[in-house]
Coordinates of C-alpha atoms in Angstrom, one line a residue:
M1 CA 118.3 70.3 117.1
V2 CA 120.2 67.8 118.9
P3 CA 121.2 68.9 122.3
S4 CA 124.7 69.1 123.9
P5 CA 125.2 65.9 126.2
I6 CA 124.5 66.3 129.8
V7 CA 127.5 66.3 132.2
P8 CA 126.8 64.6 135.4
S9 CA 127.2 66.7 138.6
P10 CA 130.3 66.1 140.5
I11 CA 129.6 63.9 143.9
V12 CA 129.4 66.1 147.0
R13 CA 129.0 65.4 150.5
G14 CA 125.4 66.1 151.7
P15 CA 122.0 66.6 149.8
V16 CA 122.4 67.5 146.1
V17 CA 120.3 70.5 145.5
R18 CA 119.4 70.0 141.4
G19 CA 118.7 73.0 139.6
P20 CA 117.5 73.2 135.7
V21 CA 119.3 71.3 133.3
V22 CA 121.1 73.9 131.0
R23 CA 121.9 72.5 127.5
S24 CA 124.3 74.5 125.2
P25 CA 122.7 75.4 121.9
S26 CA 123.8 73.0 119.2
P27 CA 125.8 74.8 116.1
T28 CA 123.4 75.7 113.5
R29 CA 123.7 75.2 109.7
T30 CA 121.8 77.9 107.6
L31 CA 121.0 78.1 104.0
L32 CA 120.2 81.4 102.6
L33 CA 118.4 81.4 99.4
V34 CA 118.4 84.8 97.3
P35 CA 116.8 85.5 93.6
E36 CA 120.5 88.0 93.4
I37 CA 122.4 89.3 95.6
F38 CA 125.6 90.8 93.9
S39 CA 124.5 91.3 90.0
S40 CA 122.3 94.0 90.8
E41 CA 121.8 97.2 93.0
G42 CA 118.2 97.0 93.9
G43 CA 116.8 97.1 97.2
I44 CA 116.1 93.4 97.4
P45 CA 119.6 92.5 96.7
R46 CA 120.8 95.1 99.2
I47 CA 119.0 94.0 102.1
L48 CA 119.8 90.1 101.4
R49 CA 123.4 91.2 101.6
T50 CA 122.7 92.7 105.2
Y51 CA 120.8 89.2 106.1
L52 CA 123.8 87.5 104.7
K53 CA 126.3 89.4 107.1
A54 CA 124.0 89.3 110.1
L55 CA 123.6 85.3 109.7
C56 CA 127.4 84.8 109.6
D57 CA 127.8 87.0 112.5
L58 CA 124.9 84.9 114.5
A59 CA 126.7 81.7 113.2
E60 CA 129.8 82.5 115.6
P61 CA 131.4 80.6 117.1
A62 CA 130.6 77.2 115.5
G63 CA 127.7 77.6 112.9
T64 CA 127.9 77.7 109.4
V65 CA 126.2 79.4 106.3
R66 CA 125.6 78.4 102.9
L67 CA 124.7 80.9 100.3
L68 CA 122.3 80.1 96.9
A69 CA 121.6 82.7 94.5
L70 CA 119.5 81.8 91.4
N71 CA 120.3 84.8 88.9
D72 CA 124.2 85.4 89.8
R73 CA 126.4 83.9 87.4
V74 CA 129.3 84.0 89.7
I75 CA 129.9 85.1 93.3
E76 CA 133.3 86.8 93.5
A77 CA 135.0 85.7 96.8
A78 CA 136.2 89.5 96.9
T79 CA 132.7 90.6 96.8
V80 CA 131.1 88.5 99.1
G81 CA 133.9 89.0 101.9
G82 CA 132.5 92.4 102.9
Y83 CA 129.3 90.4 103.8
S84 CA 130.6 87.5 105.4
N85 CA 133.5 85.6 107.7
H86 CA 134.8 82.5 108.1
R87 CA 131.4 81.1 109.1
L88 CA 130.4 81.0 105.4
E89 CA 130.8 77.5 104.4
S90 CA 129.9 77.9 100.7
T91 CA 128.5 80.0 97.8
S92 CA 126.7 78.7 94.7
S93 CA 125.1 80.6 91.9
C94 CA 122.8 79.1 89.2
G95 CA 123.0 81.6 86.4
R96 CA 119.1 81.9 86.1
N97 CA 118.8 78.0 85.7
K98 CA 115.7 77.0 87.6
V99 CA 116.3 73.4 87.4
K100 CA 119.8 73.8 88.8
F101 CA 118.6 76.1 91.5
I102 CA 115.8 73.7 92.7
L103 CA 118.2 70.7 92.6
E104 CA 121.1 72.6 94.6
T105 CA 118.4 73.8 97.3
L106 CA 117.8 70.0 97.9
R107 CA 121.2 69.3 97.7
L108 CA 122.5 72.1 100.0
A109 CA 119.4 72.1 102.6
R110 CA 120.6 68.5 103.4
G111 CA 121.6 68.7 106.7
C112 CA 120.9 72.2 107.4
D113 CA 118.6 73.3 110.5
R114 CA 117.3 76.3 108.9
L115 CA 116.6 77.9 105.5
I116 CA 115.9 81.9 105.0
C117 CA 114.1 82.5 101.7
G118 CA 115.1 85.9 100.2
H119 CA 111.7 85.9 98.2
V120 CA 108.4 84.4 98.0
F121 CA 108.6 83.1 94.5
M122 CA 111.2 80.8 96.1
L123 CA 109.2 79.6 98.7
P124 CA 107.7 76.3 97.5
V125 CA 111.1 75.0 96.8
A126 CA 111.9 75.5 100.7
W127 CA 108.5 73.7 101.4
L128 CA 109.7 70.8 99.2
A129 CA 113.5 71.1 100.9
R130 CA 111.6 70.3 104.1
R131 CA 110.0 67.4 102.6
F132 CA 113.4 65.8 102.4
N133 CA 114.8 67.2 105.6
P134 CA 111.8 67.1 108.3
K135 CA 113.9 68.8 111.0
L136 CA 114.4 72.0 108.4
R137 CA 112.7 75.0 109.6
Y138 CA 112.3 77.8 106.8
Y139 CA 111.7 81.5 106.8
L140 CA 110.4 84.0 104.5
V141 CA 111.6 87.6 103.8
A142 CA 108.6 89.7 102.8
H143 CA 109.8 92.8 101.1
G144 CA 106.5 94.3 99.8
I145 CA 104.7 94.5 96.7
E146 CA 105.7 91.0 95.8
V147 CA 103.5 89.8 98.9
W148 CA 100.6 92.5 98.2
R149 CA 98.6 90.2 96.1
T150 CA 96.5 86.9 95.8
F151 CA 98.8 83.9 96.0
S152 CA 98.9 80.5 94.4
L153 CA 97.9 77.5 96.0
A154 CA 101.7 76.1 96.1
E155 CA 102.5 79.6 97.8
R156 CA 99.7 79.5 100.2
V157 CA 100.6 75.9 101.1
A158 CA 104.6 77.1 101.7
L159 CA 103.4 80.2 103.4
R160 CA 101.5 78.0 106.0
G161 CA 104.4 75.9 106.6
A162 CA 106.9 78.4 107.2
E163 CA 108.0 79.0 110.8
K164 CA 108.1 82.7 110.4
I165 CA 107.6 85.4 107.9
L166 CA 109.7 88.3 108.3
C167 CA 108.0 91.4 107.0
V168 CA 110.0 94.6 106.4
S169 CA 106.9 97.0 107.5
D170 CA 103.7 96.6 109.3
Y171 CA 101.9 97.6 106.2
T172 CA 103.5 94.5 104.2
R173 CA 102.4 92.4 107.1
R174 CA 98.9 93.4 106.9
E175 CA 98.7 93.0 103.3
L176 CA 100.2 89.5 103.1
L177 CA 97.6 88.3 106.0
R178 CA 94.8 90.0 103.9
H179 CA 95.7 87.5 101.1
C180 CA 96.8 84.6 103.2
P181 CA 95.4 84.2 106.7
L182 CA 98.1 82.6 109.2
P183 CA 98.2 82.0 112.9
A184 CA 98.6 84.6 115.3
G185 CA 102.5 85.7 115.7
R186 CA 103.4 83.7 112.3
A187 CA 104.1 86.9 110.3
V188 CA 106.2 89.5 112.3
V189 CA 107.7 93.0 111.7
L190 CA 111.6 93.2 111.2
P191 CA 112.4 96.5 109.4
N192 CA 115.2 96.6 107.0
A193 CA 118.6 98.0 108.2
L194 CA 121.2 99.9 106.6
D195 CA 124.1 98.2 105.1
P196 CA 126.7 97.0 107.5
G197 CA 129.4 99.3 106.1
F198 CA 127.1 102.3 105.3
V199 CA 128.7 105.6 107.2
I200 CA 126.0 107.7 108.7
G201 CA 127.0 111.2 108.8
P202 CA 126.2 114.7 107.6
G203 CA 126.3 116.1 104.3
R204 CA 126.6 119.5 103.1
P205 CA 124.5 121.9 105.5
L206 CA 121.1 122.4 103.9
A207 CA 121.2 125.9 104.1
D208 CA 124.2 126.0 101.8
C209 CA 122.7 123.6 99.2
D210 CA 121.0 124.7 95.9
P211 CA 117.2 123.8 95.9
V212 CA 117.9 120.5 94.2
I213 CA 115.4 117.6 94.6
L214 CA 116.9 114.1 93.9
V215 CA 115.4 111.0 93.0
I216 CA 117.2 107.5 92.8
T217 CA 115.3 104.9 91.0
R218 CA 114.9 102.4 88.3
L219 CA 113.5 104.2 85.2
T220 CA 111.4 101.4 83.8
Y221 CA 108.0 101.4 82.5
A222 CA 107.0 98.7 84.8
D223 CA 108.4 100.8 87.6
R224 CA 105.6 103.7 87.0
Y225 CA 104.4 103.4 90.6
K226 CA 107.6 104.9 91.8
G227 CA 106.0 108.5 91.0
V228 CA 108.9 110.0 88.9
E229 CA 106.4 111.1 86.3
H230 CA 104.3 113.0 89.0
L231 CA 107.6 114.9 90.1
I232 CA 108.3 116.0 86.6
E233 CA 104.7 117.1 86.2
A234 CA 104.9 119.0 89.5
M235 CA 107.9 121.0 88.3
P236 CA 106.4 124.0 86.7
A237 CA 104.5 124.6 89.8
I238 CA 107.8 124.2 92.0
R239 CA 109.7 126.3 89.7
A240 CA 107.1 129.2 89.6
A241 CA 107.6 129.2 93.5
I242 CA 111.4 128.7 93.5
P243 CA 112.8 129.6 89.8
A244 CA 116.1 127.7 90.7
A245 CA 114.7 124.4 91.9
R246 CA 115.8 121.5 90.1
L247 CA 115.2 117.9 89.9
R248 CA 117.9 115.3 89.3
L249 CA 117.2 111.9 88.7
I250 CA 119.7 108.9 89.1
G251 CA 118.8 105.6 87.2
R252 CA 118.2 104.0 83.8
G253 CA 115.6 102.0 82.2
D254 CA 113.6 101.6 79.3
D255 CA 111.1 104.5 80.5
M256 CA 113.8 107.1 80.4
S257 CA 113.0 108.5 76.8
R258 CA 109.4 108.9 77.8
L259 CA 110.2 110.8 80.8
Q260 CA 112.3 113.1 78.8
A261 CA 109.8 113.6 76.3
L262 CA 107.7 114.9 79.2
A263 CA 110.0 117.3 80.7
T264 CA 110.4 119.0 77.3
R265 CA 106.7 119.0 76.6
L266 CA 106.3 120.8 80.0
G267 CA 108.9 123.1 79.4
V268 CA 111.2 122.3 82.1
S269 CA 113.8 119.9 80.4
D270 CA 116.3 122.5 81.5
A271 CA 115.4 121.9 85.3
V272 CA 115.2 118.0 84.8
H273 CA 118.7 116.3 84.5
F274 CA 118.7 112.6 83.9
L275 CA 122.0 111.4 85.4
G276 CA 122.0 108.0 84.2
F277 CA 124.0 105.1 86.5
V278 CA 126.5 106.7 88.6
D279 CA 129.0 105.0 90.6
D280 CA 128.7 104.8 94.4
A281 CA 131.1 107.7 95.1
R282 CA 129.1 109.9 92.8
L283 CA 125.7 108.6 94.2
T284 CA 127.0 109.6 97.8
E285 CA 128.3 113.0 96.5
E286 CA 124.5 113.8 94.9
L287 CA 123.1 112.7 98.4
R288 CA 125.2 114.9 100.4
K289 CA 124.6 118.1 98.3
C290 CA 120.8 117.6 97.3
R291 CA 118.3 120.0 99.5
L292 CA 115.5 117.1 99.3
F293 CA 115.4 113.6 98.4
A294 CA 112.0 112.4 96.7
L295 CA 110.5 109.5 95.7
P296 CA 106.3 109.6 95.9
S297 CA 105.8 105.7 95.2
S298 CA 102.7 103.7 95.9
G299 CA 104.7 100.4 96.1
E300 CA 107.6 100.9 98.7
G301 CA 107.3 98.0 101.0
F302 CA 110.0 99.7 103.4
G303 CA 112.0 102.1 101.4
L304 CA 115.7 101.4 102.1
V305 CA 116.6 104.6 99.8
Y306 CA 114.8 106.9 102.3
L307 CA 116.8 105.7 105.2
E308 CA 120.0 105.9 103.1
A309 CA 119.2 109.7 102.1
M310 CA 118.3 110.4 105.7
A311 CA 121.9 109.0 106.7
H312 CA 123.3 112.0 105.0
G313 CA 120.9 114.2 106.8
R314 CA 118.6 114.7 103.9
P315 CA 114.9 115.2 104.4
C316 CA 112.6 113.2 102.3
L317 CA 109.2 113.5 100.1
A318 CA 107.4 110.3 99.8
A319 CA 103.6 109.1 99.3
R320 CA 101.4 108.2 102.0
A321 CA 101.4 104.5 101.0
G322 CA 103.0 101.1 101.4
G323 CA 105.8 101.1 104.5
A324 CA 107.1 104.7 103.5
P325 CA 105.0 106.4 106.6
E326 CA 106.7 103.8 109.0
V327 CA 109.9 105.2 108.0
I328 CA 109.5 108.9 107.4
T329 CA 108.5 111.1 110.6
A330 CA 107.4 114.7 110.6
E331 CA 111.1 115.5 111.6
T332 CA 112.6 113.6 108.6
G333 CA 110.2 114.4 105.6
L334 CA 106.7 115.1 104.3
L335 CA 104.0 112.5 103.0
V336 CA 101.6 113.4 100.5
E337 CA 98.9 111.3 98.5
Y338 CA 100.1 109.0 95.7
G339 CA 99.6 110.5 92.4
D340 CA 98.5 114.1 93.7
V341 CA 100.7 116.3 91.8
P342 CA 99.4 119.8 93.2
A343 CA 100.2 118.2 96.7
I344 CA 103.5 117.0 95.5
A345 CA 104.6 120.7 94.2
R346 CA 103.3 122.1 97.4
A347 CA 105.2 119.8 99.7
S348 CA 108.3 120.0 97.4
G349 CA 108.2 124.1 97.7
E350 CA 107.8 123.7 101.4
A351 CA 110.4 121.1 102.2
L352 CA 113.1 123.3 100.2
Q353 CA 112.5 126.2 102.1
R354 CA 112.1 124.6 105.6
D355 CA 114.7 124.8 108.4
W356 CA 115.2 121.0 108.9
K357 CA 117.0 119.8 112.1
E358 CA 119.7 117.9 110.6
N359 CA 120.8 116.0 113.6
A360 CA 117.0 114.7 114.1
I361 CA 117.2 113.3 110.7
L362 CA 120.6 111.7 111.2
D363 CA 119.2 110.2 114.6
R364 CA 116.2 108.6 112.8
A365 CA 119.1 107.0 110.1
R366 CA 120.8 105.6 113.2
S367 CA 117.9 104.0 114.7
F368 CA 117.9 101.4 111.4
A369 CA 121.9 101.2 111.7
Y370 CA 123.2 97.6 111.2
P371 CA 124.4 96.9 114.9
S372 CA 120.9 96.1 116.2
F373 CA 119.5 94.2 113.3
P374 CA 121.1 90.6 114.0
K375 CA 119.8 90.8 117.5
K376 CA 116.4 91.3 116.2
L377 CA 116.9 88.5 113.6
S378 CA 118.0 86.4 116.4
A379 CA 115.2 86.9 118.4
E380 CA 112.7 86.1 115.6
M381 CA 114.4 82.8 114.5
S382 CA 114.9 81.7 118.0
L383 CA 111.2 81.7 119.1
Q384 CA 109.3 78.4 118.2
R385 CA 105.9 78.5 117.2

């Protein structure tokens, strides 16, 4: 980073006492690489929008931000406008063309001071970009399950060259380090934050809500670790204790027909409702009127969806796995062992009947609100290793 020029002290009478020289930081140019950002509504695209907004806010007053997406076919100005400001210098999308993505990364990284990599599979490209621009510092956002594994040689080399690994939870940090040891302080915890535009506020009073358990997730065979099957298997026992209990599932995918058949086989199809895709207004309505949000998953690096439920005053049921225990407290939900169907049934029944303190749940959500996120991100990017 090139320092600002030092202005000589004015001539004064008598001895001059010289203090430390203060240099104003030079404007930074940042490149944000993302797998996708507006073409889907998954947890990773949602948090990367928050990163885009934070980077643009931090670029004030003279820095700039460039955005490059691999999978998005086009990035509409109206869409990106809610997550940027006039410091966003350019947006580019590659329509899943990996060769174009590599070439665009090398072009856009030229002249940049730092690069934020939104997914580990892109990290070798960030490493390559620094070969062409030695002053470039690059960072990785580690979301969860994608870094809980053995890394390729190229990934390990790129991980060791990163300035910082920004892990969404301590569990994710520990798993990453277990598979790729790094110097102390290289992998740090930077929890996710709620969307900048997310309104935190109470939903319908829990005491006035029907005993509805709400699930929001992808219903794909590859995402079986989300625990939806276990919730359906728990429904007979839940209904035996609370006959009016219902399970409502928002999401779609290639596993939906199998899950519907499971509900029919267990005799609870009348109490398990598959809502498919819903728009934001309907999703908010469902969150505001449910009694319990549940996702007993084994693979949540953080669990942004738990925060979104809490932001409406809803308690959560999750598995004691991944990053979920770092988000859900005793005042905001219940944890069970992953795959333990009887435990899921008991905990669901307890949660549906407990007198939860909704203000405590809302306060927990507020601790992850957006305003504090740029400050935490800035602190991590400002520290040199």
